[in-house]
Coordinates of C-alpha atoms (C1' of nucleotides) in Angstrom, one line a residue:
Chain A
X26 CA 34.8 2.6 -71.1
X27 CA 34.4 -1.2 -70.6
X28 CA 38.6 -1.5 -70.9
X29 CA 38.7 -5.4 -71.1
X30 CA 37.3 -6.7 -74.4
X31 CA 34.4 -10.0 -73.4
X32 CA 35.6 -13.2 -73.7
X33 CA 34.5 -16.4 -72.9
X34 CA 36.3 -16.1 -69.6
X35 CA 35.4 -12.8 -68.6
X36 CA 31.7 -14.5 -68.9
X37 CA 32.0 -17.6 -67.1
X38 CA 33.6 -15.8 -64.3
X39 CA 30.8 -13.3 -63.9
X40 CA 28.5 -16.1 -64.1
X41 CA 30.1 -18.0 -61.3
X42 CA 30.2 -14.8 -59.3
X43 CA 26.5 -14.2 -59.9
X44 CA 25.5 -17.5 -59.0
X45 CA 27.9 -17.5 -55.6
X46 CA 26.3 -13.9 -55.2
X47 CA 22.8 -14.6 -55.6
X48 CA 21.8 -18.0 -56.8
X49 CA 21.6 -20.3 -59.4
X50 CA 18.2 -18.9 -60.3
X51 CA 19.2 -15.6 -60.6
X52 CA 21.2 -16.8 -63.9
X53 CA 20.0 -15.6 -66.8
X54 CA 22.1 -14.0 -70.2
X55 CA 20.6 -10.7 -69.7
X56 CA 21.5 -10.3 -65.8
X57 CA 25.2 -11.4 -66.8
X58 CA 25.5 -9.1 -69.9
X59 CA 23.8 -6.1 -67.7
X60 CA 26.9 -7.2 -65.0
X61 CA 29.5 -7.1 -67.3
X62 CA 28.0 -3.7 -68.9
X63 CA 27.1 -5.6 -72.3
X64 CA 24.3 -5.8 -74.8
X65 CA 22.6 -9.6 -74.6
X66 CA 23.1 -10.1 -77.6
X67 CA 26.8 -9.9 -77.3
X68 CA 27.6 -12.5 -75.2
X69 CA 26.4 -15.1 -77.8
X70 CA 29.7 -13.9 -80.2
X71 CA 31.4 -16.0 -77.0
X72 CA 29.4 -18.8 -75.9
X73 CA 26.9 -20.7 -77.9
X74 CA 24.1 -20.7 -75.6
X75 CA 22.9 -21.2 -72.4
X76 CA 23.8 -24.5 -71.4
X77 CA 27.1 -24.3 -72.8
X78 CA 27.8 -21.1 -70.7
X79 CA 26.9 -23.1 -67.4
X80 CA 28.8 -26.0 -68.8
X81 CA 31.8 -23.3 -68.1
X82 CA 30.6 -22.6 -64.9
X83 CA 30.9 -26.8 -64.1
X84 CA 34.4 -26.8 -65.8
X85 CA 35.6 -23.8 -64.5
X86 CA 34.9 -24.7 -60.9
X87 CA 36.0 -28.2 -61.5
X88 CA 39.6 -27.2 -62.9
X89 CA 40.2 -25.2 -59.5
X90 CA 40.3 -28.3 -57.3
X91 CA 43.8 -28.2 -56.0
X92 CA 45.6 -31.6 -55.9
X93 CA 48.7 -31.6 -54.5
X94 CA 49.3 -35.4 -54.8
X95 CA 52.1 -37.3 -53.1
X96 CA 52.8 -40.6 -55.0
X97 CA 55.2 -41.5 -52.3
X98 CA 52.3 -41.4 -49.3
X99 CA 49.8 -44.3 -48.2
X100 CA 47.3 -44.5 -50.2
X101 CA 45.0 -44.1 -47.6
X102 CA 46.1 -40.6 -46.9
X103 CA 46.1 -40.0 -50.7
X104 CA 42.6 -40.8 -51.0
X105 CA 41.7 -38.6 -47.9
X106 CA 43.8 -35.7 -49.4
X107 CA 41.8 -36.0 -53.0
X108 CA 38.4 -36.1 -50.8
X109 CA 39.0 -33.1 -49.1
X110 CA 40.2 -31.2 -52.0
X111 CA 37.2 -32.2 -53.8
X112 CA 35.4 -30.8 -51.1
X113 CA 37.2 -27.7 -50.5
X114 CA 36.2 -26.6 -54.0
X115 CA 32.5 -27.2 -52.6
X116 CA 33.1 -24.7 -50.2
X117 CA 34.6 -22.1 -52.0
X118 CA 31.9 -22.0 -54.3
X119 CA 28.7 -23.4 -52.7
X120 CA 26.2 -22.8 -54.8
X121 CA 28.0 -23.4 -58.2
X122 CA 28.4 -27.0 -56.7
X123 CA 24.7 -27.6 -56.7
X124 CA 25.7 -26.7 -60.5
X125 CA 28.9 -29.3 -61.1
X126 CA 27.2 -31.9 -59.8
X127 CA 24.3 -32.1 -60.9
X128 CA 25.2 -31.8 -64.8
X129 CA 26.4 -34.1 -67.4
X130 CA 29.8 -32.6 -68.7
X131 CA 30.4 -33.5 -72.1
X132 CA 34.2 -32.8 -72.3
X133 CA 37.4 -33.7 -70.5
X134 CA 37.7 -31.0 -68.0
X135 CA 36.9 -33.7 -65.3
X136 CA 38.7 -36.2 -66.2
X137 CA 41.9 -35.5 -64.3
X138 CA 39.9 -36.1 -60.6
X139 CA 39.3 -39.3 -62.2
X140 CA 42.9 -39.9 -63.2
X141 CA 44.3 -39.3 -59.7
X142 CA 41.7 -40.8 -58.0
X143 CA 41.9 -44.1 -60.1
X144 CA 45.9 -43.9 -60.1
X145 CA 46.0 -44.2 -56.5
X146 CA 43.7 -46.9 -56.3
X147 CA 45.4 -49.0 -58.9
X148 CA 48.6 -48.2 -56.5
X149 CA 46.9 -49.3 -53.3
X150 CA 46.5 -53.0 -55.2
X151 CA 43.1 -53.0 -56.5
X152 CA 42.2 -54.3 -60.9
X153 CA 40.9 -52.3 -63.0
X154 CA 37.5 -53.4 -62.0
X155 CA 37.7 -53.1 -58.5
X156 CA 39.2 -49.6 -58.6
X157 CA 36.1 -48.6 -61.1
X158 CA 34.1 -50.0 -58.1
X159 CA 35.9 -48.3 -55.4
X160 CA 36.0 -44.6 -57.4
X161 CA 32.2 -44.6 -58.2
X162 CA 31.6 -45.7 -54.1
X163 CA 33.5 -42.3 -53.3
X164 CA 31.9 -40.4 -55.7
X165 CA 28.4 -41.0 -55.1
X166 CA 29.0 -40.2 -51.5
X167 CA 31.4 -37.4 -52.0
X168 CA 28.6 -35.9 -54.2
X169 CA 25.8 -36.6 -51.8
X170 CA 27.7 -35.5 -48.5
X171 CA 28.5 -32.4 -50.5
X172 CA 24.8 -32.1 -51.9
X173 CA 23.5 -32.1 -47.7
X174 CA 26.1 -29.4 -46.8
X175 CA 25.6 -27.0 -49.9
X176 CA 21.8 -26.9 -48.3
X177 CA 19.9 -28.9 -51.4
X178 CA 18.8 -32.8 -50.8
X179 CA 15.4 -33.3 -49.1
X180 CA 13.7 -33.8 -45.2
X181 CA 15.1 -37.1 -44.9
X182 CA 18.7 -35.6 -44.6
X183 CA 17.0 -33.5 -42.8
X184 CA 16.1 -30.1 -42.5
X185 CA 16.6 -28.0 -39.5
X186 CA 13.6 -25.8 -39.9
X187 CA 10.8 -28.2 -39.8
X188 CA 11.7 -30.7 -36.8
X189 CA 12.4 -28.3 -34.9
X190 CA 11.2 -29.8 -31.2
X191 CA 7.7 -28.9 -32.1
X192 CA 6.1 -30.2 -35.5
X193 CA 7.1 -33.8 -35.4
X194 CA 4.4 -36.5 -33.9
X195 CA 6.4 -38.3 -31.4
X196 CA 3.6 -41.3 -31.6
X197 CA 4.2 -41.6 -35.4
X198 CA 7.8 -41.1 -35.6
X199 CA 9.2 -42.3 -32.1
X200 CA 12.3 -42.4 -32.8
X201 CA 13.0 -39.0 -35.4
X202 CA 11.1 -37.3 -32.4
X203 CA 13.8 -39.1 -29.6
X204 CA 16.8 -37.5 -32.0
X205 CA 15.1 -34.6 -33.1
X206 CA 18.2 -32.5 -31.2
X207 CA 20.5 -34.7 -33.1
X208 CA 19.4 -34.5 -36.2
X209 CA 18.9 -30.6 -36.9
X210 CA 22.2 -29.7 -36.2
X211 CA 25.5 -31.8 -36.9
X212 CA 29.2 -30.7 -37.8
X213 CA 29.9 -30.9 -41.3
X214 CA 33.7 -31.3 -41.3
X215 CA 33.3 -33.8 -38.2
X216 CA 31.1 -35.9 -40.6
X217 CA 32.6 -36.0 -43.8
X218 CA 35.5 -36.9 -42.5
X219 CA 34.0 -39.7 -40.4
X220 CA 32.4 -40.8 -43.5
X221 CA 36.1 -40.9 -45.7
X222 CA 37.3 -43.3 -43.0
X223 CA 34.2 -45.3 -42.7
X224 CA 34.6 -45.9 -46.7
X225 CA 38.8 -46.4 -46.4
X226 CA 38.2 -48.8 -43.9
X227 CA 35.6 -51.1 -45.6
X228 CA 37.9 -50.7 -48.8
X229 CA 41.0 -51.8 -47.1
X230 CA 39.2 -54.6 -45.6
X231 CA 37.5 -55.4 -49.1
X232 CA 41.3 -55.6 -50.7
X233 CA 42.6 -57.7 -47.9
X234 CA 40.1 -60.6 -49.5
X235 CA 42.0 -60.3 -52.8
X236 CA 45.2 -59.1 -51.9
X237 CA 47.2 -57.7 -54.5
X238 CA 50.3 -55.8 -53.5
X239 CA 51.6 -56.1 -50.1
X240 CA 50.5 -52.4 -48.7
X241 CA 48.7 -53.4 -45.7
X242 CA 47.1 -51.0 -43.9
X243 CA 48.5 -51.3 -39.8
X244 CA 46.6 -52.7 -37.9
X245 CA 44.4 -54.5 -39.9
X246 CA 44.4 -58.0 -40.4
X247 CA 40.7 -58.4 -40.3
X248 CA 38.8 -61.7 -41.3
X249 CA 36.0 -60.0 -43.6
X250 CA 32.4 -60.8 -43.1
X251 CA 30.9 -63.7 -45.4
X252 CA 28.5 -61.3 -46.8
X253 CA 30.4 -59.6 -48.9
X254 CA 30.5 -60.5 -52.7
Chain B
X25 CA -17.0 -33.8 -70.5
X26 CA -14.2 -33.8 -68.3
X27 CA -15.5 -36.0 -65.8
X28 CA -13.5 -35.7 -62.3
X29 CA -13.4 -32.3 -61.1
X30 CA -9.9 -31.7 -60.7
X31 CA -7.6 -31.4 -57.3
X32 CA -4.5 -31.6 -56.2
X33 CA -4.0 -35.1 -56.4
X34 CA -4.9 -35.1 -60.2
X35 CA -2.6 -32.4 -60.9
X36 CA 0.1 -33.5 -59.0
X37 CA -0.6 -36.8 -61.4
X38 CA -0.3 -35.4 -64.6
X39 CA 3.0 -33.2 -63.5
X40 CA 4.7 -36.6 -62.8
X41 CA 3.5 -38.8 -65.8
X42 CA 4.9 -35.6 -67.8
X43 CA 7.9 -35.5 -66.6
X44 CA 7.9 -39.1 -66.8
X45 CA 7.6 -39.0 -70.3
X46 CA 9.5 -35.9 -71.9
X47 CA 11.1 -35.0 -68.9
X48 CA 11.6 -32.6 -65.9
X49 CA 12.6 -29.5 -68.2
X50 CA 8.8 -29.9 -70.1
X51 CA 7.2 -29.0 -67.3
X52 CA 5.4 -26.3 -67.1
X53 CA 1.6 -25.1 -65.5
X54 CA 0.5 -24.4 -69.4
X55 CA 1.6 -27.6 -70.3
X56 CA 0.3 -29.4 -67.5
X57 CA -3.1 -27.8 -67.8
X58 CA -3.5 -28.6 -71.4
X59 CA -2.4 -32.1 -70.3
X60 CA -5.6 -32.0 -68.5
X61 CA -7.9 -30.1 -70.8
X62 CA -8.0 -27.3 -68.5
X63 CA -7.2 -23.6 -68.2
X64 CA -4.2 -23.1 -66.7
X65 CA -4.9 -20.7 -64.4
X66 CA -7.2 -23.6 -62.7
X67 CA -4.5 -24.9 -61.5
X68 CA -3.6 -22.1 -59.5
X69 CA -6.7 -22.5 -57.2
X70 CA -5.6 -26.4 -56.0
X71 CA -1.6 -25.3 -55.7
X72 CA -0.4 -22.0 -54.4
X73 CA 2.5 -22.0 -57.4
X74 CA 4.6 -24.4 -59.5
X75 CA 7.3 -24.8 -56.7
X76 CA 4.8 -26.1 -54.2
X77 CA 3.6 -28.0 -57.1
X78 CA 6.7 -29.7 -57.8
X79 CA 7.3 -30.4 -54.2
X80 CA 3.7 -32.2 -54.0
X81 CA 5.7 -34.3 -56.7
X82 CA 8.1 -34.8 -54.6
X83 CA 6.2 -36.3 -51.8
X84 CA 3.7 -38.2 -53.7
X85 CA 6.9 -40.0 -55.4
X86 CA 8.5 -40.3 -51.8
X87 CA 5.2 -41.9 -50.3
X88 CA 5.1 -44.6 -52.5
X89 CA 8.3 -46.4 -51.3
X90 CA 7.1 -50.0 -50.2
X91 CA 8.4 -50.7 -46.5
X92 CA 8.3 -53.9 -45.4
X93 CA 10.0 -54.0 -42.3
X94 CA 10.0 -57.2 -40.7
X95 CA 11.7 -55.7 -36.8
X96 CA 12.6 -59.6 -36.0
X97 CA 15.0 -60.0 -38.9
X98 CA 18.7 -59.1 -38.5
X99 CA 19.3 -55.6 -38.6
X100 CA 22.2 -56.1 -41.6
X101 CA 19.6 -57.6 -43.6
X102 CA 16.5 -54.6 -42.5
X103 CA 19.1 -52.1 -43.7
X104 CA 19.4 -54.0 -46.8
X105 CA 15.9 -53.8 -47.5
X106 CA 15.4 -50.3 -46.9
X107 CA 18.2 -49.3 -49.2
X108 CA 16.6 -51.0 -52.2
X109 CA 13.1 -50.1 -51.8
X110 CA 14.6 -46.5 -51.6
X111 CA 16.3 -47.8 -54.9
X112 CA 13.1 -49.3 -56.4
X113 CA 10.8 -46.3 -56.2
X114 CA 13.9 -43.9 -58.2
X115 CA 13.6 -47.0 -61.3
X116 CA 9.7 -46.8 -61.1
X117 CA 10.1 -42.2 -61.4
X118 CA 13.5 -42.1 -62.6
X119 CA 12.7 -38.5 -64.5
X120 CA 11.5 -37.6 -60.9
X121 CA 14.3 -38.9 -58.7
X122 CA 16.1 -35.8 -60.0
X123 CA 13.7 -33.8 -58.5
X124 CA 12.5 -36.1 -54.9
X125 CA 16.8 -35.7 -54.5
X126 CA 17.3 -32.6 -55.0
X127 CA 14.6 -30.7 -53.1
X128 CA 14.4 -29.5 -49.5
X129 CA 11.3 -30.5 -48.5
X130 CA 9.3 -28.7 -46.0
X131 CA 6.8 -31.2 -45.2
X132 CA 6.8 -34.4 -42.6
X133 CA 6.4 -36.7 -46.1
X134 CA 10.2 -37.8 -46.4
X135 CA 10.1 -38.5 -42.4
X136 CA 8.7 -42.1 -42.8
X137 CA 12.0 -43.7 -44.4
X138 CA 13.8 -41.5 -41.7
X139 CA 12.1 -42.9 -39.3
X140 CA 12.6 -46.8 -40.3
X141 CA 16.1 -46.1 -40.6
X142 CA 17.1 -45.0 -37.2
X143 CA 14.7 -47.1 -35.5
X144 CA 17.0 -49.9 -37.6
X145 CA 20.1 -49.0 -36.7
X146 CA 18.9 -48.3 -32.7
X147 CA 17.8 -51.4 -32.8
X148 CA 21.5 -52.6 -34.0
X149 CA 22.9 -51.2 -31.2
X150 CA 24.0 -47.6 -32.0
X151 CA 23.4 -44.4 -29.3
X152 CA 21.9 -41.4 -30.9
X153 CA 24.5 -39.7 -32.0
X154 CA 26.2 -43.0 -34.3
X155 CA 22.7 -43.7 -35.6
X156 CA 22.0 -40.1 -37.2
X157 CA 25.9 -40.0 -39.0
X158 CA 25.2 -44.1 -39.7
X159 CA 22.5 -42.5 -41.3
X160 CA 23.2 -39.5 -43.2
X161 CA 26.2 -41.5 -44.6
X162 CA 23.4 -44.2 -46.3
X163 CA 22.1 -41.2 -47.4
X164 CA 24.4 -39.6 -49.5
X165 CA 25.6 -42.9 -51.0
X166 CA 22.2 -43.7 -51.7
X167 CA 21.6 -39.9 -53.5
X168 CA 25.0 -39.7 -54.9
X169 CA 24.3 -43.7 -56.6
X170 CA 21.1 -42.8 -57.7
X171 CA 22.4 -39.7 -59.6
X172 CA 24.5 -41.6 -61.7
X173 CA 22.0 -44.4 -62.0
X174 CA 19.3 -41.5 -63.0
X175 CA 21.9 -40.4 -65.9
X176 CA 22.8 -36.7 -64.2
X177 CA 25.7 -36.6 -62.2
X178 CA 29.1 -35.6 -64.3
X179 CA 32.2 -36.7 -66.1
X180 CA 33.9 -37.8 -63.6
X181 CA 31.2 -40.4 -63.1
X182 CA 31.9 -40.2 -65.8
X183 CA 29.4 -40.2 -69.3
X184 CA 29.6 -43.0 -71.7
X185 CA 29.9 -40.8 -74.8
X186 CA 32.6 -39.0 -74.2
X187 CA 36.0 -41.3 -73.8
X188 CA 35.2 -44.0 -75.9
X189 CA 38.0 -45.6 -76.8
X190 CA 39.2 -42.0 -78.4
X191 CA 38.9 -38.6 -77.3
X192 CA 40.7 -39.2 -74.2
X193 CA 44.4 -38.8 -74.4
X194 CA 46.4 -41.6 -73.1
X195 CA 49.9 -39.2 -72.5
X196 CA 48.0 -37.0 -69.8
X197 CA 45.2 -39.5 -68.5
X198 CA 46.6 -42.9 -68.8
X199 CA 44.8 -44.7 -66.0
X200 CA 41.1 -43.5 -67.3
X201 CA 42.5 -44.6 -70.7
X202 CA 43.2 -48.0 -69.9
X203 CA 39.5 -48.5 -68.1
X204 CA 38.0 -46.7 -70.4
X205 CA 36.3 -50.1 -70.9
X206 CA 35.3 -50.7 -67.8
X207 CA 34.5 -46.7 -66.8
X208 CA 31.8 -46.3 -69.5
X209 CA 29.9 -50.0 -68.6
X210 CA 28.6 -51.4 -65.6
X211 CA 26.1 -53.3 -63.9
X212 CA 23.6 -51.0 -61.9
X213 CA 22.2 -53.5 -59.7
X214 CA 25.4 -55.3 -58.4
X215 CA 27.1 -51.7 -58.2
X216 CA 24.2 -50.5 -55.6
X217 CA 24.6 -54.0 -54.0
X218 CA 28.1 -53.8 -53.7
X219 CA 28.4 -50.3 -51.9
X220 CA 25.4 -51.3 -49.8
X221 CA 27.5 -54.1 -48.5
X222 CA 30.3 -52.6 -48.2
X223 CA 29.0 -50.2 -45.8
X224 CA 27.2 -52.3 -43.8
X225 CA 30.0 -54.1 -43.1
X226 CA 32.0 -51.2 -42.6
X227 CA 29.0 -50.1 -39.8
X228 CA 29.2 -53.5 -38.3
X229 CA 32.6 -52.9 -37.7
X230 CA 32.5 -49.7 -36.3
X231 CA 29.7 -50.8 -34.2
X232 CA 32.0 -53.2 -32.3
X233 CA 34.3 -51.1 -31.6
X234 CA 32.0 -49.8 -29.0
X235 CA 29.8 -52.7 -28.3
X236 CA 25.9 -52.2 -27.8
X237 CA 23.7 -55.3 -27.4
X238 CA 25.3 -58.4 -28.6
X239 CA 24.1 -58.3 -31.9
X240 CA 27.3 -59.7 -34.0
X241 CA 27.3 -60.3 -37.7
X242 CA 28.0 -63.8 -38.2
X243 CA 32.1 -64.5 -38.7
X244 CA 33.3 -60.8 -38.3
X245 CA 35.4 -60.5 -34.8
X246 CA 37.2 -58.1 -37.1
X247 CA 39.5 -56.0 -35.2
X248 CA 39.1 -52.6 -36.3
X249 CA 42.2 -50.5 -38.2
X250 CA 43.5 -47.9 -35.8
X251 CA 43.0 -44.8 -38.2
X252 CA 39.4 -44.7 -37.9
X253 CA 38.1 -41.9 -35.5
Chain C
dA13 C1' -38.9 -18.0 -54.9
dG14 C1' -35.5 -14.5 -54.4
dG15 C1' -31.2 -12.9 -53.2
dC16 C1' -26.4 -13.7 -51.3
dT17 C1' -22.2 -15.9 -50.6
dT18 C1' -18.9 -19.0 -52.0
dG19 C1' -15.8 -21.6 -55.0
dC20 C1' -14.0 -22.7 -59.2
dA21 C1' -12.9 -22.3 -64.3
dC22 C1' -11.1 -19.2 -67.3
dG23 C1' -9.1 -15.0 -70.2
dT24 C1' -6.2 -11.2 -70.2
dA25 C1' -2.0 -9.0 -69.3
dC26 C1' 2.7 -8.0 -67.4
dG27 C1' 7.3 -8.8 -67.0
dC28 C1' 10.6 -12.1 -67.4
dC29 C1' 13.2 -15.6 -70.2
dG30 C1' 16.4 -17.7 -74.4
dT31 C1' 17.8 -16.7 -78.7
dA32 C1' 17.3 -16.1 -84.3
dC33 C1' 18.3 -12.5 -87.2
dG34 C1' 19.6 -8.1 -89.1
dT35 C1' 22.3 -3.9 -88.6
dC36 C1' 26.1 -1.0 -87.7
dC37 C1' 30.8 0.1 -87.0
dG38 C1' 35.9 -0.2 -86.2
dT39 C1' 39.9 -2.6 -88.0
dC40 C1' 42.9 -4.3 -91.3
dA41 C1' 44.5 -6.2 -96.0
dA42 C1' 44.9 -5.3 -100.7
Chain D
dT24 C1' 40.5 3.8 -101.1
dT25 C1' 37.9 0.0 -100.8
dG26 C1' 36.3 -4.3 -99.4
dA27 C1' 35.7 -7.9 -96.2
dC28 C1' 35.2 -9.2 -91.7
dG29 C1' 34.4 -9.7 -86.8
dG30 C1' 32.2 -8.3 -82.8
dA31 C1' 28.7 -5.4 -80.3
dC32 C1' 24.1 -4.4 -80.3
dG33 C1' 18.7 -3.8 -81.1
dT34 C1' 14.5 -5.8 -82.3
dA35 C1' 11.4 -9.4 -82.2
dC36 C1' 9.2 -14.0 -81.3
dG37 C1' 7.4 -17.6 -78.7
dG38 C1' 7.1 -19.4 -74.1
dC39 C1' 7.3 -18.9 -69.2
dG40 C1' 5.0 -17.9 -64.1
dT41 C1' 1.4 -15.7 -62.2
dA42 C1' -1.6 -11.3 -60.5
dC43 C1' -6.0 -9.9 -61.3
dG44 C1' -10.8 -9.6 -62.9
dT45 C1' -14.9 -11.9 -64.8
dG46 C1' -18.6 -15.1 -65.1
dC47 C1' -21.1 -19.1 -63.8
dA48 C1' -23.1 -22.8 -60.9
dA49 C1' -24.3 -24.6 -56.4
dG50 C1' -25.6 -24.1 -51.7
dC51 C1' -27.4 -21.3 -48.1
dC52 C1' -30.7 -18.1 -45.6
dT53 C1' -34.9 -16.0 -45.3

DNA sequence: AGGCTTGCACGTACGCCGTACGTCCGTCAA
DNA sequence: TTGACGGACGTACGGCGTACGTGCAAGCCT
């Protein structure tokens, strides 16, 4: 009847499809065993328990990223390449991404974003340090971007329904009510991208202050602002 | 016996010191009504259900964000501010931070630090359009920091337990092995600093490429890198 | 004073959940 | 043939959110 035999893959993927299907919250180990035409109790011959199942899901997602990377390139365009694939994965699986980000993966399944990422950033001239520095800057906005556009993260980002024209007190918020068109509707690619070359920029500037190998980007010779540091 | 008389406000209350205290997963309404020696069906006739409980959360933790906005200082500096009093409330709830992030609110609570914000960066110069993506950008670095900060957020940000010296192999991930020192310790507070800086210098950049008032940051006439845009 | 409305605290009950534990059965080695 | 073993499964327990009904106390109108 059931022809493949369960596995540990055969449940993460119907896990991942249930969540993409229907939501996170409609997880739970009996809805996946009655998907995959299984008693409950089965499933747990395959997967310890519930957390480790989702952990899966995280992994599983993770290990699809795609990343084609060319040593050769600027590592400018290196970096954009590894942000977009990051966030490709975010689109393919949307609501799994609320998932693999927001969870503290205890194994090494994403460690090798970390590895490119931190490679090319060592390449483009920056210490150990500084690439640490630079890497945990991308993620937390990579991770946030991505946490707006799958539809989670709070008013203040904020959300189309309730500012709609109407509803917001121009007298107490002046200014939210002035871009209220602005600020309900946006393009997502548009701004992600702006957002990678906001943070390439300020990094190439940053390395310029320590220079370490001569991989200037064009164009920029910019004094830096006596702010920074 | 019980003096006060119960409401909202003292429910809401309890829900946060709890999750304070053993975190967002022990919450629950029976737990929170035996918190407050109470039925827990009470409950049910201040809040309409636990999500619109949890959202009250939300807001009450969002509210308490300190803003001092002084509109005379530089606008570098007001942005500064803003960023870390955002920063300060997630230290003083960090079990709630989670939750404040990771919402969609549908109230006009979060609209306050909204506000602030793009009446800021107006003020610095920026049309409309520039000031909601200058925006949303703080945003998600803001979120995506605080995650890690808060202790969620995944490997690759990545968890301190996990490549410790060992475990990770050095033949297929030699960069993370080599900062394995520095990946699995660093300093919160200059971390925050550092990306706040870096991207208000990389805004005070952009900002002159298309000049608004003449509002320069002192010492950068930095001419901008061609790729951006 | 008597009766009525209203609001709130509370108990019970239902249908979910994760999972510990015991049972049953097909397969394969000896 | 027999024994062990691994995987599928059923039952059961404690906890969850919450719909619904009950009872009590305070405020109102005559």
């Amino acid at each position: 009847m059931t022809s493949e035999p369960l596995s540990r893959k055969r449940i993460v993927a119907a896990a991942i499809e249930l969540i993409e299907r229907e939501g996170a919250d409609a997880v739970s180990m009996r809805r996946i065993a009655a998907e995959l035409g299984v008693g409950v109790m089965s499933l747990y011959n395959h997967v310890p328990n519930k957390d480790a199942l989702l952990s899966g899901v995280a992994e599983s997602v993770l290990s699809e990223i795609e990343f084609t990377d060319d040593p050769a390139a600027h590592w400018t365009d290196r970096v954009r390449i590894q942000a977009r694939a990051f966030r490709q994965i975010a689109h393919h699986y949307p609501r799994s991404t609320m998932l693999v980000v927001s969870r503290q993966l205890h194994s090494n399944a994403g460690l090798l974003p970390v590895e490119r990422a931190l490679a090319t950033l060592r390449s483009a001239g920056f210490d150990g340090p500084e690439a640490v520095k630079m890497l945990r800057m991308f993620i937390a906005f990579i991770v946030g971007t991505l946490l707006r556009e799958v539809g989670v993260t709070p008013s203040f980002a904020p959300m189309p329904a309730t500012l709609r024209a109407d509803q917001v007190d121009p007298e107490l918020f002046p200014t939210v009510a002035e871009l209220a068109p602005m600020l309900d509707r946006c393009d997502p690619d548009e701004e992600f991208d702006f957002g990678v070359e906001l943070l390439v920029q300020a990094i190439s500037v940053h390395r310029e202050r320590a220079p370490g190998e001569p991989d200037a980007l064009p164009g920029s010779a910019a004094p830096s602002p006596e702010r920074l540091g």
